[in-house]
mmCIF file of C-alpha atoms in Angstrom:
data_model
loop_
_atom_site.group_PDB
_atom_site.id
_atom_site.type_symbol
_atom_site.label_atom_id
_atom_site.label_comp_id
_atom_site.label_asym_id
_atom_site.label_seq_id
_atom_site.Cartn_x
_atom_site.Cartn_y
_atom_site.Cartn_z
ATOM 1 C CA LEU A 30 45.515 71.941 27.015
ATOM 2 C CA PHE A 31 44.845 68.674 25.221
ATOM 3 C CA ASP A 32 41.150 69.275 24.644
ATOM 4 C CA LYS A 33 40.929 72.857 23.416
ATOM 5 C CA PRO A 34 37.571 74.574 23.886
ATOM 6 C CA ASN A 35 35.794 75.924 20.835
ATOM 7 C CA GLN A 36 33.458 78.861 20.315
ATOM 8 C CA LYS A 37 30.411 76.748 21.097
ATOM 9 C CA ASP A 38 31.930 75.655 24.443
ATOM 10 C CA MET A 39 32.553 79.291 25.348
ATOM 11 C CA ARG A 40 29.065 80.405 24.288
ATOM 12 C CA THR A 41 27.463 77.567 26.281
ATOM 13 C CA ALA A 42 29.511 78.492 29.367
ATOM 14 C CA LEU A 43 28.456 82.157 29.156
ATOM 15 C CA GLU A 44 24.811 81.245 28.560
ATOM 16 C CA HIS A 45 25.028 78.944 31.608
ATOM 17 C CA PHE A 46 25.426 82.107 33.701
ATOM 18 C CA GLY A 47 22.016 83.231 32.416
ATOM 19 C CA VAL A 48 23.171 85.563 29.629
ATOM 20 C CA SER A 49 20.818 85.550 26.633
ATOM 21 C CA SER A 50 22.284 84.542 23.267
ATOM 22 C CA ASN A 51 21.001 87.875 21.922
ATOM 23 C CA GLU A 52 23.415 89.673 24.263
ATOM 24 C CA LEU A 53 26.451 87.744 22.984
ATOM 25 C CA GLY A 54 28.235 88.623 19.752
ATOM 26 C CA ASP A 55 31.175 86.926 18.107
ATOM 27 C CA ILE A 56 33.506 84.783 20.231
ATOM 28 C CA TRP A 57 37.094 84.030 19.263
ATOM 29 C CA LEU A 58 39.806 81.951 20.849
ATOM 30 C CA CYS A 59 42.998 83.922 21.505
ATOM 31 C CA ASN A 60 45.238 80.968 22.334
ATOM 32 C CA ASP A 61 44.840 77.700 24.190
ATOM 33 C CA ARG A 62 44.152 79.528 27.457
ATOM 34 C CA SER A 63 41.757 82.379 26.686
ATOM 35 C CA ALA A 64 38.869 83.589 24.600
ATOM 36 C CA GLU A 65 37.227 86.950 24.028
ATOM 37 C CA SER A 66 33.720 87.946 23.086
ATOM 38 C CA VAL A 67 31.820 91.055 22.165
ATOM 39 C CA CYS A 68 28.653 91.413 24.217
ATOM 40 C CA SER A 69 26.148 93.996 25.396
ATOM 41 C CA ASN A 70 27.115 96.413 28.189
ATOM 42 C CA ASP A 71 24.617 94.777 30.544
ATOM 43 C CA ALA A 72 26.057 91.315 29.861
ATOM 44 C CA ALA A 73 29.619 92.596 30.363
ATOM 45 C CA LYS A 74 28.736 94.097 33.749
ATOM 46 C CA TYR A 75 26.909 90.935 34.792
ATOM 47 C CA LEU A 76 29.687 88.557 33.692
ATOM 48 C CA ASP A 77 32.602 90.552 35.148
ATOM 49 C CA GLY A 78 34.247 88.456 37.859
ATOM 50 C CA LYS A 79 32.053 85.382 37.313
ATOM 51 C CA GLU A 80 33.875 82.062 37.614
ATOM 52 C CA GLY A 81 32.941 78.909 35.772
ATOM 53 C CA LYS A 82 34.222 75.694 34.239
ATOM 54 C CA ILE A 83 34.502 74.254 30.769
ATOM 55 C CA ARG A 84 34.879 70.535 31.322
ATOM 56 C CA ASP A 85 37.622 70.394 34.025
ATOM 57 C CA VAL A 86 39.161 73.814 33.356
ATOM 58 C CA SER A 87 38.197 76.788 35.524
ATOM 59 C CA PHE A 88 37.888 80.271 34.049
ATOM 60 C CA THR A 89 37.113 83.805 35.201
ATOM 61 C CA CYS A 90 35.297 86.441 33.156
ATOM 62 C CA GLU A 91 36.865 89.869 32.936
ATOM 63 C CA THR A 92 35.489 92.989 31.250
ATOM 64 C CA LEU A 93 37.861 94.625 28.767
ATOM 65 C CA LYS A 94 37.626 97.874 26.859
ATOM 66 C CA LEU A 95 37.143 97.450 23.122
ATOM 67 C CA ILE A 96 40.587 98.898 22.479
ATOM 68 C CA ASP A 97 42.169 96.140 24.615
ATOM 69 C CA LEU A 98 40.594 93.235 22.693
ATOM 70 C CA ARG A 99 42.931 90.984 20.722
ATOM 71 C CA LEU A 100 40.826 90.926 17.591
ATOM 72 C CA PRO A 101 41.149 88.011 15.187
ATOM 73 C CA ILE A 102 42.969 88.546 11.910
ATOM 74 C CA GLN A 103 41.029 90.935 9.717
ATOM 75 C CA ARG A 104 40.261 89.651 6.246
ATOM 76 C CA LYS A 105 40.462 91.850 3.211
ATOM 77 C CA GLU A 106 37.074 92.931 1.970
ATOM 78 C CA LYS A 107 35.933 90.953 -1.025
ATOM 79 C CA SER A 108 33.153 91.811 -3.452
ATOM 80 C CA ILE A 109 31.132 88.774 -4.562
ATOM 81 C CA THR A 110 28.422 88.594 -7.212
ATOM 82 C CA THR A 111 26.268 85.486 -7.297
ATOM 83 C CA ILE A 112 23.148 84.327 -9.125
ATOM 84 C CA GLU A 113 20.672 82.524 -6.862
ATOM 85 C CA ALA A 114 17.184 81.091 -7.307
ATOM 86 C CA SER A 115 15.965 82.745 -4.103
ATOM 87 C CA LEU A 116 16.937 85.298 -1.477
ATOM 88 C CA ARG A 117 16.912 82.749 1.351
ATOM 89 C CA ILE A 118 19.616 83.077 3.993
ATOM 90 C CA ASP A 119 20.978 79.593 3.329
ATOM 91 C CA ALA A 120 21.404 80.278 -0.409
ATOM 92 C CA ILE A 121 23.051 83.689 -0.042
ATOM 93 C CA ALA A 122 25.242 82.687 2.931
ATOM 94 C CA SER A 123 26.389 79.568 1.105
ATOM 95 C CA ALA A 124 27.630 81.659 -1.820
ATOM 96 C CA GLY A 125 29.119 84.377 0.368
ATOM 97 C CA PHE A 126 30.928 82.225 2.908
ATOM 98 C CA GLY A 127 31.881 79.452 0.481
ATOM 99 C CA LEU A 128 30.190 76.650 2.428
ATOM 100 C CA SER A 129 27.599 74.143 1.261
ATOM 101 C CA ARG A 130 23.957 74.931 1.968
ATOM 102 C CA SER A 131 23.688 71.941 4.300
ATOM 103 C CA LYS A 132 26.659 73.206 6.360
ATOM 104 C CA ILE A 133 25.115 76.681 6.481
ATOM 105 C CA VAL A 134 21.793 75.206 7.668
ATOM 106 C CA LYS A 135 23.628 73.328 10.452
ATOM 107 C CA GLN A 136 25.365 76.554 11.503
ATOM 108 C CA ILE A 137 22.026 78.414 11.540
ATOM 109 C CA LYS A 138 20.309 75.712 13.617
ATOM 110 C CA ALA A 139 23.265 75.709 16.042
ATOM 111 C CA GLY A 140 22.798 79.458 16.589
ATOM 112 C CA HIS A 141 26.047 80.561 14.929
ATOM 113 C CA MET A 142 24.414 82.831 12.336
ATOM 114 C CA ARG A 143 23.227 86.360 13.012
ATOM 115 C CA LEU A 144 21.089 88.577 10.816
ATOM 116 C CA ASN A 145 21.566 92.274 11.510
ATOM 117 C CA TRP A 146 23.261 91.265 14.788
ATOM 118 C CA GLN A 147 20.288 89.201 16.001
ATOM 119 C CA ALA A 148 20.461 85.411 16.282
ATOM 120 C CA ILE A 149 18.483 83.672 13.551
ATOM 121 C CA TYR A 150 17.458 80.020 13.487
ATOM 122 C CA GLN A 151 15.400 79.919 10.275
ATOM 123 C CA ALA A 152 17.303 79.122 7.057
ATOM 124 C CA SER A 153 14.347 80.066 4.858
ATOM 125 C CA HIS A 154 14.214 83.712 5.984
ATOM 126 C CA SER A 155 14.456 86.102 2.988
ATOM 127 C CA LEU A 156 17.141 88.769 2.872
ATOM 128 C CA ARG A 157 16.860 92.404 1.773
ATOM 129 C CA LYS A 158 19.305 94.998 0.517
ATOM 130 C CA GLY A 159 21.373 96.356 3.412
ATOM 131 C CA ASP A 160 21.078 93.234 5.585
ATOM 132 C CA THR A 161 24.216 92.004 7.324
ATOM 133 C CA LEU A 162 24.952 88.327 8.000
ATOM 134 C CA GLN A 163 27.534 87.214 10.524
ATOM 135 C CA LEU A 164 28.774 83.641 10.824
ATOM 136 C CA GLU A 165 30.954 82.851 13.820
ATOM 137 C CA GLY A 166 34.539 82.418 12.744
ATOM 138 C CA LYS A 167 33.797 83.290 9.102
ATOM 139 C CA GLY A 168 33.224 87.048 9.179
ATOM 140 C CA HIS A 169 30.431 89.238 7.861
ATOM 141 C CA LEU A 170 28.466 89.565 4.631
ATOM 142 C CA GLU A 171 26.682 92.739 3.651
ATOM 143 C CA ILE A 172 23.971 92.649 0.987
ATOM 144 C CA ILE A 173 24.902 95.527 -1.349
ATOM 145 C CA ALA A 174 22.406 95.052 -4.184
ATOM 146 C CA MET A 175 19.924 92.545 -5.573
ATOM 147 C CA GLN A 176 18.356 92.481 -8.994
ATOM 148 C CA LEU A 177 15.927 90.098 -10.680
ATOM 149 C CA THR A 178 17.344 88.622 -13.916
ATOM 150 C CA LYS A 179 15.480 87.786 -17.145
ATOM 151 C CA ARG A 180 15.326 84.146 -16.053
ATOM 152 C CA GLN A 181 13.642 85.063 -12.755
ATOM 153 C CA ARG A 182 16.765 84.484 -10.674
ATOM 154 C CA TRP A 183 18.455 86.934 -8.342
ATOM 155 C CA ARG A 184 21.795 88.611 -9.048
ATOM 156 C CA VAL A 185 23.100 89.493 -5.594
ATOM 157 C CA GLU A 186 26.124 91.669 -4.820
ATOM 158 C CA LEU A 187 27.778 90.897 -1.511
ATOM 159 C CA LEU A 188 30.635 92.452 0.410
ATOM 160 C CA ARG A 189 32.484 89.929 2.578
ATOM 161 C CA LYS A 190 34.447 91.401 5.479
#
């Protein structure tokens, strides 16, 4: 109770069971005593009933139907237009999520960023129209359009969900 777990603690605990990070989606804390995660069907079957510990606190995994999940608060969609020098993930994510590039790079290296639902660890990866970025605890960004400007910069339209 006094040392609340965070998303990284939960992800580490689930990976400790042998579940690949590619099989785990977003993780959210529901209160001080539970967390929920979206994962692949295979991972859900494997984890169901498994018992583990985060520090000194024991927990048990239980499979839930999607309809029974206590989803985090849904944000209103927001359209964002930004001008960037490149189409790198760190540049676009920084503008879309409202975090500094250095913080975005730390999140990417920590495995909290997903590109088209696959974990990505390279901040320099270039994005394309239609790509979706997900940052744990910050929501999703969809690349709607990108256009080269007269000054050789990129005008990028994003939809933050």
